mmCIF file of C-alpha atoms in Angstrom:
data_model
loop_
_atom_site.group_PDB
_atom_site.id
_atom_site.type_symbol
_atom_site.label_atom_id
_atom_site.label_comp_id
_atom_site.label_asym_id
_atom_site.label_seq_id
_atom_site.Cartn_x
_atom_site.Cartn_y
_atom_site.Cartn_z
ATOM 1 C CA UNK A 1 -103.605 -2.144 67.021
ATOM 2 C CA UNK A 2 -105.130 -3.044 63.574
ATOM 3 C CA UNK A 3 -103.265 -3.521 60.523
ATOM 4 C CA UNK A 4 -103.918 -2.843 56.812
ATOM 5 C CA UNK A 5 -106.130 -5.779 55.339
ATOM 6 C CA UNK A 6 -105.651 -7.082 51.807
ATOM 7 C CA UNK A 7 -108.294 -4.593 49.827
ATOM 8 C CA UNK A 8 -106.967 -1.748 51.640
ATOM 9 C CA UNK A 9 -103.672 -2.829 50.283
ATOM 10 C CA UNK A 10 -104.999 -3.693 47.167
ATOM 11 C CA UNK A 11 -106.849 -0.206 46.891
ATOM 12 C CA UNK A 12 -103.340 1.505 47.935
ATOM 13 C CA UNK A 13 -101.525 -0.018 44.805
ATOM 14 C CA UNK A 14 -97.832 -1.079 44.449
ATOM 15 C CA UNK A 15 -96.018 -3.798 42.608
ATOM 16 C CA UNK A 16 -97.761 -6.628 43.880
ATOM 17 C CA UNK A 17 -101.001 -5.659 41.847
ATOM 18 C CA UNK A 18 -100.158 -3.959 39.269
ATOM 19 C CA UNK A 19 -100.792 -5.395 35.921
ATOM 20 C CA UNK A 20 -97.616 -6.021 34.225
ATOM 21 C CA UNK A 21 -98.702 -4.371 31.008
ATOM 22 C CA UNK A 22 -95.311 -3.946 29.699
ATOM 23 C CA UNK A 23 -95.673 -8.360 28.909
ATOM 24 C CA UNK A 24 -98.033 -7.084 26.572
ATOM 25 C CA UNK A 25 -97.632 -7.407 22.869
ATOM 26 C CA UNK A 26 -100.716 -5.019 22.677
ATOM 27 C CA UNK A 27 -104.306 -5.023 22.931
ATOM 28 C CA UNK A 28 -106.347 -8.216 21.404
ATOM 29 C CA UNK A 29 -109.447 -6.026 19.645
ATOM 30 C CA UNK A 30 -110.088 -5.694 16.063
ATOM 31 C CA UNK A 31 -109.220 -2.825 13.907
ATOM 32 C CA UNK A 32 -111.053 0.573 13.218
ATOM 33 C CA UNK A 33 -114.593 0.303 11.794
ATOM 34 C CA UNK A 34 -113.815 2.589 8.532
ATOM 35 C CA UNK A 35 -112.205 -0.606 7.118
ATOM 36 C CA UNK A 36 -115.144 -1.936 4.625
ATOM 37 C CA UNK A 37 -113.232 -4.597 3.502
ATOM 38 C CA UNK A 38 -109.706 -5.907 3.319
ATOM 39 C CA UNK A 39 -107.395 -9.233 3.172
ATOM 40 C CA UNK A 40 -104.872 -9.658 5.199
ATOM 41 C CA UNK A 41 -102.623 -13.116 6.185
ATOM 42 C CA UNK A 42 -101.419 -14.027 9.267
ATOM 43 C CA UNK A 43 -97.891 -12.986 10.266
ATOM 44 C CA UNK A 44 -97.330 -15.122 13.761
ATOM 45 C CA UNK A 45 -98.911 -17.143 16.375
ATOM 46 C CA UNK A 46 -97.811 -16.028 19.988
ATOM 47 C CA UNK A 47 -98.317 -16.737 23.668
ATOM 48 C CA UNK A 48 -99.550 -13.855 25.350
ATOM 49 C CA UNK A 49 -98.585 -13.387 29.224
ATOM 50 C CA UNK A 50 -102.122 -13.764 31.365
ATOM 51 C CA UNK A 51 -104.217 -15.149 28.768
ATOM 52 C CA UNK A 52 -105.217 -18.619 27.906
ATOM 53 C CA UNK A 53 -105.446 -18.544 24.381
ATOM 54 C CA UNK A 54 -103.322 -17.584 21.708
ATOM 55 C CA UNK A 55 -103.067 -14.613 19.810
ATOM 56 C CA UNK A 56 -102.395 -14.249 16.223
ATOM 57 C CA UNK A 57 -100.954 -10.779 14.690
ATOM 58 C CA UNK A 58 -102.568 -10.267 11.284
ATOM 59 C CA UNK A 59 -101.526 -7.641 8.539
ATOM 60 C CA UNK A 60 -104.162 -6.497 6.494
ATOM 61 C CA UNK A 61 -103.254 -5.491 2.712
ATOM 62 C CA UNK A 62 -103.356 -1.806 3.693
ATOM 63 C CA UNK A 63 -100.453 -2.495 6.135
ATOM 64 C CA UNK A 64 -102.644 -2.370 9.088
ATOM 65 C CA UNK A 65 -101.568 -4.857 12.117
ATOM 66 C CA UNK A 66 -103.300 -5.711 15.081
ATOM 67 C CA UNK A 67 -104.057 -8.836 17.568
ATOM 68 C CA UNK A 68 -106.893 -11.538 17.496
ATOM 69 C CA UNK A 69 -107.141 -14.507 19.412
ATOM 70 C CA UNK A 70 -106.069 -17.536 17.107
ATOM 71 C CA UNK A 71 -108.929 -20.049 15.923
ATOM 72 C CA UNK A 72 -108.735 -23.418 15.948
ATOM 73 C CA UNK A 73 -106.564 -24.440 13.152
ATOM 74 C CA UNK A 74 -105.196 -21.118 12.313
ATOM 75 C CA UNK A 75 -101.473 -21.127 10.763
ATOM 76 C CA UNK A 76 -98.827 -18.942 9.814
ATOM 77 C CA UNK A 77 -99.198 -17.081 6.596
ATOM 78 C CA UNK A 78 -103.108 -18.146 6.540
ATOM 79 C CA UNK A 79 -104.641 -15.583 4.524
ATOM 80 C CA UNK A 80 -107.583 -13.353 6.249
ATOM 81 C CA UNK A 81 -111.180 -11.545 5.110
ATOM 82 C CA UNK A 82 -111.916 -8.832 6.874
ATOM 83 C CA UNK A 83 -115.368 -6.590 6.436
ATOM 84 C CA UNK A 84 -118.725 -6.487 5.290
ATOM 85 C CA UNK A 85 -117.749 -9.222 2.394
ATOM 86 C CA UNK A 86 -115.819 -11.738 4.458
ATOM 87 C CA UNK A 87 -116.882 -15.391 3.809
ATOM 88 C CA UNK A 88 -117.753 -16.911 6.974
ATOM 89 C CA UNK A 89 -114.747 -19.484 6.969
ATOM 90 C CA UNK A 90 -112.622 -20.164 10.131
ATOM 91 C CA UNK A 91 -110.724 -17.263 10.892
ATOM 92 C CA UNK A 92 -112.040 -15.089 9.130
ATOM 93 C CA UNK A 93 -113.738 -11.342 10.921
ATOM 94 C CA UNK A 94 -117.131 -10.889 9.507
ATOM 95 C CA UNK A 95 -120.150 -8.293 10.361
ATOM 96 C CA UNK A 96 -122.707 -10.270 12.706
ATOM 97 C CA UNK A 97 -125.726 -9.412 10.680
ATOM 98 C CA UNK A 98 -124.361 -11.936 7.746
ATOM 99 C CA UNK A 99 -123.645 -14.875 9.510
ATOM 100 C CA UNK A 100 -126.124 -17.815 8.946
ATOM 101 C CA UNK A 101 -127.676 -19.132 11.856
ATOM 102 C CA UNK A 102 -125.902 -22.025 13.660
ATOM 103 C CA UNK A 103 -122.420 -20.525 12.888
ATOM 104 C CA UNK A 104 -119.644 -20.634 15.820
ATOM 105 C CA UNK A 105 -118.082 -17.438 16.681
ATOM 106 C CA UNK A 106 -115.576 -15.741 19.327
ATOM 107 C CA UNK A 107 -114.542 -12.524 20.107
ATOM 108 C CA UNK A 108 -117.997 -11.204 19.359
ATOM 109 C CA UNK A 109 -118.182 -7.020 19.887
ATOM 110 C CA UNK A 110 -121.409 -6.142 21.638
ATOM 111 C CA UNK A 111 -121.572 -2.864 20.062
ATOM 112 C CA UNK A 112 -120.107 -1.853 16.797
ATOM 113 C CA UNK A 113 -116.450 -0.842 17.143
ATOM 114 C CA UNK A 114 -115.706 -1.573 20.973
ATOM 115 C CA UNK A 115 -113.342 -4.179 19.584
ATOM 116 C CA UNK A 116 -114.640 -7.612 20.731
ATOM 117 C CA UNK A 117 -116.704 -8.174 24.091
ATOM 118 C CA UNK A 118 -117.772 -11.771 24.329
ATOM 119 C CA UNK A 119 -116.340 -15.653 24.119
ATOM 120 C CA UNK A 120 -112.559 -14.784 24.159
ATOM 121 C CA UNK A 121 -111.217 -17.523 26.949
ATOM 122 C CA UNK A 122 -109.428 -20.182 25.529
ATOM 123 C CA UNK A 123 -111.770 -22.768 23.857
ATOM 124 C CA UNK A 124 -115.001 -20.718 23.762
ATOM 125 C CA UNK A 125 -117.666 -19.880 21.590
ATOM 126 C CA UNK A 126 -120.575 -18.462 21.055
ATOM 127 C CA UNK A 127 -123.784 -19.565 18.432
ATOM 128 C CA UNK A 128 -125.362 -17.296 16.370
ATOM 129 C CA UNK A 129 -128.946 -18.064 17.253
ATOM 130 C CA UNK A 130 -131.367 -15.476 14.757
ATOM 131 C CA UNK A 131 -131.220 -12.387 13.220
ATOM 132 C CA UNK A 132 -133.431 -9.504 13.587
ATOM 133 C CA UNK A 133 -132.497 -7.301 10.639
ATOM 134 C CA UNK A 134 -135.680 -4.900 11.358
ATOM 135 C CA UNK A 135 -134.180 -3.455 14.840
ATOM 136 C CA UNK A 136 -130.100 -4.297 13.638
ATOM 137 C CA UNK A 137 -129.848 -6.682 16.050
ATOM 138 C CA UNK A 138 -128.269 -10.667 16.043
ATOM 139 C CA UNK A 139 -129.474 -13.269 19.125
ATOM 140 C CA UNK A 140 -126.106 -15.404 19.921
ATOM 141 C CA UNK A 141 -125.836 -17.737 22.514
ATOM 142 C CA UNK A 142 -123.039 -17.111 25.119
ATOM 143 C CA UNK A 143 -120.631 -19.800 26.062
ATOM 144 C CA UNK A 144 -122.533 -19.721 29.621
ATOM 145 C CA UNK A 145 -125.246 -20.309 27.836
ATOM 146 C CA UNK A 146 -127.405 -17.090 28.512
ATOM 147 C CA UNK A 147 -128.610 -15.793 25.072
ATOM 148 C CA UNK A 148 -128.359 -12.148 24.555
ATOM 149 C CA UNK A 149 -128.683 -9.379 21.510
ATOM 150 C CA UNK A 150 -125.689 -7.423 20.161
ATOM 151 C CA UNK A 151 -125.396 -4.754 17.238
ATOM 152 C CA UNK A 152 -125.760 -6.995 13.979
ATOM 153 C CA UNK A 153 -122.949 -4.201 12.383
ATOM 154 C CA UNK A 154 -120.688 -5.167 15.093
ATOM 155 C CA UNK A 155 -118.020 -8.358 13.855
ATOM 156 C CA UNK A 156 -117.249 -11.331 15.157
ATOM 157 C CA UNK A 157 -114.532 -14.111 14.203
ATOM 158 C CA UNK A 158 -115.628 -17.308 12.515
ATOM 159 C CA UNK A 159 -114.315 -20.677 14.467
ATOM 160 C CA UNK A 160 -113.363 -22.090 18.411
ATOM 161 C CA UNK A 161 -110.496 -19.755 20.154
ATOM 162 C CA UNK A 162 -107.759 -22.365 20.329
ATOM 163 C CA UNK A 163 -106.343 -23.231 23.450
ATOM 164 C CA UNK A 164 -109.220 -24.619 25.209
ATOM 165 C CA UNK A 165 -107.472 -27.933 26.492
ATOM 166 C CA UNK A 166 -105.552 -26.333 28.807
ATOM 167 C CA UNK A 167 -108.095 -26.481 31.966
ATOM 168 C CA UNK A 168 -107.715 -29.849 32.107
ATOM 169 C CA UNK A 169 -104.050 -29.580 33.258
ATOM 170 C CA UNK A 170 -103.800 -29.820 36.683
ATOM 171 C CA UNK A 171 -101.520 -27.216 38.412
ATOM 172 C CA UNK A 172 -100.171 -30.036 40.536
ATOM 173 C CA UNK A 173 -97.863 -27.681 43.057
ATOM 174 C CA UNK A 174 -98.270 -23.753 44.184
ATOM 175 C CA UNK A 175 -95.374 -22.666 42.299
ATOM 176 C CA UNK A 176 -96.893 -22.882 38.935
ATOM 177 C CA UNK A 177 -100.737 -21.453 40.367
ATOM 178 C CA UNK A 178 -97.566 -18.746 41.804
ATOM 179 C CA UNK A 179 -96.050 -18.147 38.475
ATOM 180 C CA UNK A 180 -99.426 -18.010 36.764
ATOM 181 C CA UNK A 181 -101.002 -15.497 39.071
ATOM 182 C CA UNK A 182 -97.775 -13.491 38.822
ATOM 183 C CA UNK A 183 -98.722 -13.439 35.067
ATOM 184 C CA UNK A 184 -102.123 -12.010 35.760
ATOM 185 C CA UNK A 185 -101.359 -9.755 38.991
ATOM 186 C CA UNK A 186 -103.692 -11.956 40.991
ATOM 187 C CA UNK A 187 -102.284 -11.813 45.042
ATOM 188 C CA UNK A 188 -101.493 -15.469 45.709
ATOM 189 C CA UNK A 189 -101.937 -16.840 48.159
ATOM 190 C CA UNK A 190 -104.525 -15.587 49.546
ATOM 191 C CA UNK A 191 -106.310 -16.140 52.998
ATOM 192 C CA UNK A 192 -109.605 -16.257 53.760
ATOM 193 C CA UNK A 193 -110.647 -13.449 56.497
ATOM 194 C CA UNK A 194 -112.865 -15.874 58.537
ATOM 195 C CA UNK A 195 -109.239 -17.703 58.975
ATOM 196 C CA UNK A 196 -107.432 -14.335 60.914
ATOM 197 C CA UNK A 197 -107.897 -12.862 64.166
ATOM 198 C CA UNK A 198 -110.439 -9.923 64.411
ATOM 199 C CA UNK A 199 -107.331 -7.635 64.557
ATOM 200 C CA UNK A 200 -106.380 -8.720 61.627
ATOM 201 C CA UNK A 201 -110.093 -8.621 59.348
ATOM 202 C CA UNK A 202 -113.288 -7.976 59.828
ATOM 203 C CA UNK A 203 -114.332 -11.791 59.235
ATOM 204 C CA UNK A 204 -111.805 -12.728 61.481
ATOM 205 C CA UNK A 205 -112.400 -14.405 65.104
ATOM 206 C CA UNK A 206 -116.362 -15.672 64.177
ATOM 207 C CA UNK A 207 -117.464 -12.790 63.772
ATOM 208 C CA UNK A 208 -118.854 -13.224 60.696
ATOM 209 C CA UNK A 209 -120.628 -16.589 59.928
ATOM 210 C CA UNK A 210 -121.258 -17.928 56.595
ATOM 211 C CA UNK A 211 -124.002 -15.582 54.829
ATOM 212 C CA UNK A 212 -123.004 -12.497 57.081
ATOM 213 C CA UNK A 213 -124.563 -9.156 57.177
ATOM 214 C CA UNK A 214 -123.659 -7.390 54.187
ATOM 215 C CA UNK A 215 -121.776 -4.253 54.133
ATOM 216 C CA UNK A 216 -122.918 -0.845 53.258
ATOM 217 C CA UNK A 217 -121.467 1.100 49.957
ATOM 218 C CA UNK A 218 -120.831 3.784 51.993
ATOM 219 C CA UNK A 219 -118.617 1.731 54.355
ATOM 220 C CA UNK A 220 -114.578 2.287 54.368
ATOM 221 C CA UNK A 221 -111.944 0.163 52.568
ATOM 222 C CA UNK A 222 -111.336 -1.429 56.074
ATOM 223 C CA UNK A 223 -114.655 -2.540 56.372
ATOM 224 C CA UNK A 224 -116.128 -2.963 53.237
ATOM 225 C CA UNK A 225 -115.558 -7.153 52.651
ATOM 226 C CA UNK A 226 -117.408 -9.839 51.743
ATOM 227 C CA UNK A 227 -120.873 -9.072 50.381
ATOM 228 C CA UNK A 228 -121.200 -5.161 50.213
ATOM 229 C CA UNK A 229 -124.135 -3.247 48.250
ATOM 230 C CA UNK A 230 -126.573 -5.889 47.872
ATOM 231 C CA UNK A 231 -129.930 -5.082 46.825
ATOM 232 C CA UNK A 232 -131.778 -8.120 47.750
ATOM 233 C CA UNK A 233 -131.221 -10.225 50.973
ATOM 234 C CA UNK A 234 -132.922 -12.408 53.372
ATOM 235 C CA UNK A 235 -136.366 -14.638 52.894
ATOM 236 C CA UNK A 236 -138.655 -11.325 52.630
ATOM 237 C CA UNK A 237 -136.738 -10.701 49.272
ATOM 238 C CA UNK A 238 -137.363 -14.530 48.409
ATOM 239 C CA UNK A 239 -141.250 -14.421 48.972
ATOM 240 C CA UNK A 240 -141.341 -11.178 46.801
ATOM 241 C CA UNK A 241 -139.449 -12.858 44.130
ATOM 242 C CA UNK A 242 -141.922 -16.004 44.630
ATOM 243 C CA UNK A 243 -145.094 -13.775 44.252
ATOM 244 C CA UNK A 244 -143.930 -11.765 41.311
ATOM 245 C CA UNK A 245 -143.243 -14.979 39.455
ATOM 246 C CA UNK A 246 -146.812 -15.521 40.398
#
């Protein structure tokens, strides 16, 4: 007799993981695009539950409020440009198609209006790279360092998110890697299926050596672990990969 492994658990739901939303202040994405321009100041500076980075709660002149992660050097009653004619100064949410080349951004929306898609961890950025006004595109460099094309109408917020030295503070003892995946309703701790008896998970008992078969799509929750739905595995993949480089 089998028992229920930890994705079919996970899949079931229950308080263990599900997102406490209810920490939330709100969501951390920018305002409607029918705003063309507006100021705004910045009413407080707050920790978020989950996230890494501060988040700032601006209110624009019209009385609109909403949530952006903090920049570097960001302070209470700071005041804000928002729109087509912001002034690409820390902190401040410009349009992506006026932003001179070389210019550090976060929260960076991939299409115009989704409310901010890229470099939003604590400490990131991303680099404007070139503009390509003919197609409405901007190239920015991600903080992995891939380079990829958004809408140049979508916005972006000038600076570094703040926040980024906290990676370098060790957790030192489970309780606080407990507390902080309580925060993000991660399952800790977890153990690894290779570690069980094959009762217990699929992995479990040798079964599955390092690699492994991969799993089907179309397998069941119970089964359906590890590596599942690949599209390219083994050497024969490899060679064609080699040759097509060729």
């Amino acid at each position: 007799m089998g028992k229920r492994i930890l994705v079919q658990r996970r899949g079931r739901g229950g308080s263990q993981f599900r997102s406490p939303s209810w920490k939330r202040d709100g969501p951390v994405r920018y305002p409607p695009l029918n705003l063309t321009v507006g100021r705004g100041y910045v009413v407080e500076i707050m920790h978020e539950p989950g996230l890494n980075a501060p988040v700032a709660r601006i209110r624009l002149e019209n009385g609109v409020e909403f949530l952006n992660f903090a920049a570097e050097g960001l302070y209470v009653g700071q005041e804000i440009e928002v729109g087509d004619l912001a002034t690409p100064k820390t902190g401040n949410i410009v349009i992506l198609g006026r932003v001179p080349e070389g210019t550090m951004v976060f929260n960076v929306e991939k299409r115009a209006g989704d409310g901010g898609k890229f470099a939003r961890a604590g400490g990131t950025y991303a680099v404007v790279v070139g503009q390509k006004p003919e197609e409405n595109k901007t190239i920015i460099r991600l903080p992995s360092g891939k380079v990829v094309e958004v809408d140049s109408r979508g916005r972006a917020t000038v600076g570094i998110v703040a926040g980024g030295g906290r990676i370098e503070k060790p957790f030192l003892k489970a309780g606080k890697k407990y507390h902080r995946a309580k925060a993000k309703a991660w399952k800790y701790p977890t153990v690894r299926g290779k570690a069980m008896s094959p009762y217990a998970h699929p992995h479990g008992g040798g079964s599955h050596p390092k690699g492994g078969t991969p799993v089907p799509k179309t397998a069941p929750p119970g089964q359906k672990v590890g590596f599942y739905g690949s599209r390219c595995t083994g050497r024969g993949c490899v060679r064609a990969r080699a040759q097509q480089k060729l």
